[in-house]
XYZ file of C-alpha atoms in Angstrom:
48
model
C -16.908 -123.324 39.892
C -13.719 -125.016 39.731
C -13.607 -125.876 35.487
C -9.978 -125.621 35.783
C -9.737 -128.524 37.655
C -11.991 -130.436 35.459
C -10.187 -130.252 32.293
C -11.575 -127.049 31.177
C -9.277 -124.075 28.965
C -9.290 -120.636 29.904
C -10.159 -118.297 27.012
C -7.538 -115.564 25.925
C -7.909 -112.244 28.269
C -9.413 -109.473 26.745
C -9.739 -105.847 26.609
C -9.072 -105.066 30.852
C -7.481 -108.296 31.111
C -10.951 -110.286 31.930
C -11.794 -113.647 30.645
C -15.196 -114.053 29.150
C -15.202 -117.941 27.922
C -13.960 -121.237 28.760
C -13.076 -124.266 26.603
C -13.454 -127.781 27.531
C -11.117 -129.738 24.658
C -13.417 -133.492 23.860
C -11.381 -135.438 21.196
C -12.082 -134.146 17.708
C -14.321 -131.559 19.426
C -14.356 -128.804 22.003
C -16.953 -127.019 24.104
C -17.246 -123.348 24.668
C -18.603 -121.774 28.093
C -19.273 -118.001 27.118
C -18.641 -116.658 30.587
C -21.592 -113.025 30.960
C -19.692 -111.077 32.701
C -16.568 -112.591 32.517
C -13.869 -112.792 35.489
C -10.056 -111.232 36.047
C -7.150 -112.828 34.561
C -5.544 -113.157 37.831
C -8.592 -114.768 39.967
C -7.382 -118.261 41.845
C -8.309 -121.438 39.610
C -10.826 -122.401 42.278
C -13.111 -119.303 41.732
C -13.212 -120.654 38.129
């Protein structure tokens, strides 16, 4: 998808180390990207 590169956060990892959300900080506000079925802590930046 390659959010990292775009400005988008990384949620905390979770139970199995897997990521299910992303955050995208705008100003005073942020977005949240709840991820389905998630993706492993230590897949490259590009895949996200």
């Amino acid at each position: 998808m390659g959010l990292a590169n775009k400005g988008w956060v990384r949620g905390e990892p979770q139970d199995g180390g897997w990521i299910g959300w992303m955050i995208k900080p705008l100003g005073r506000w942020s977005l949240i990207m709840e991820i389905d079925e998630g993706f492993a802590v230590g897949m490259s930046p590009s895949r996200t």
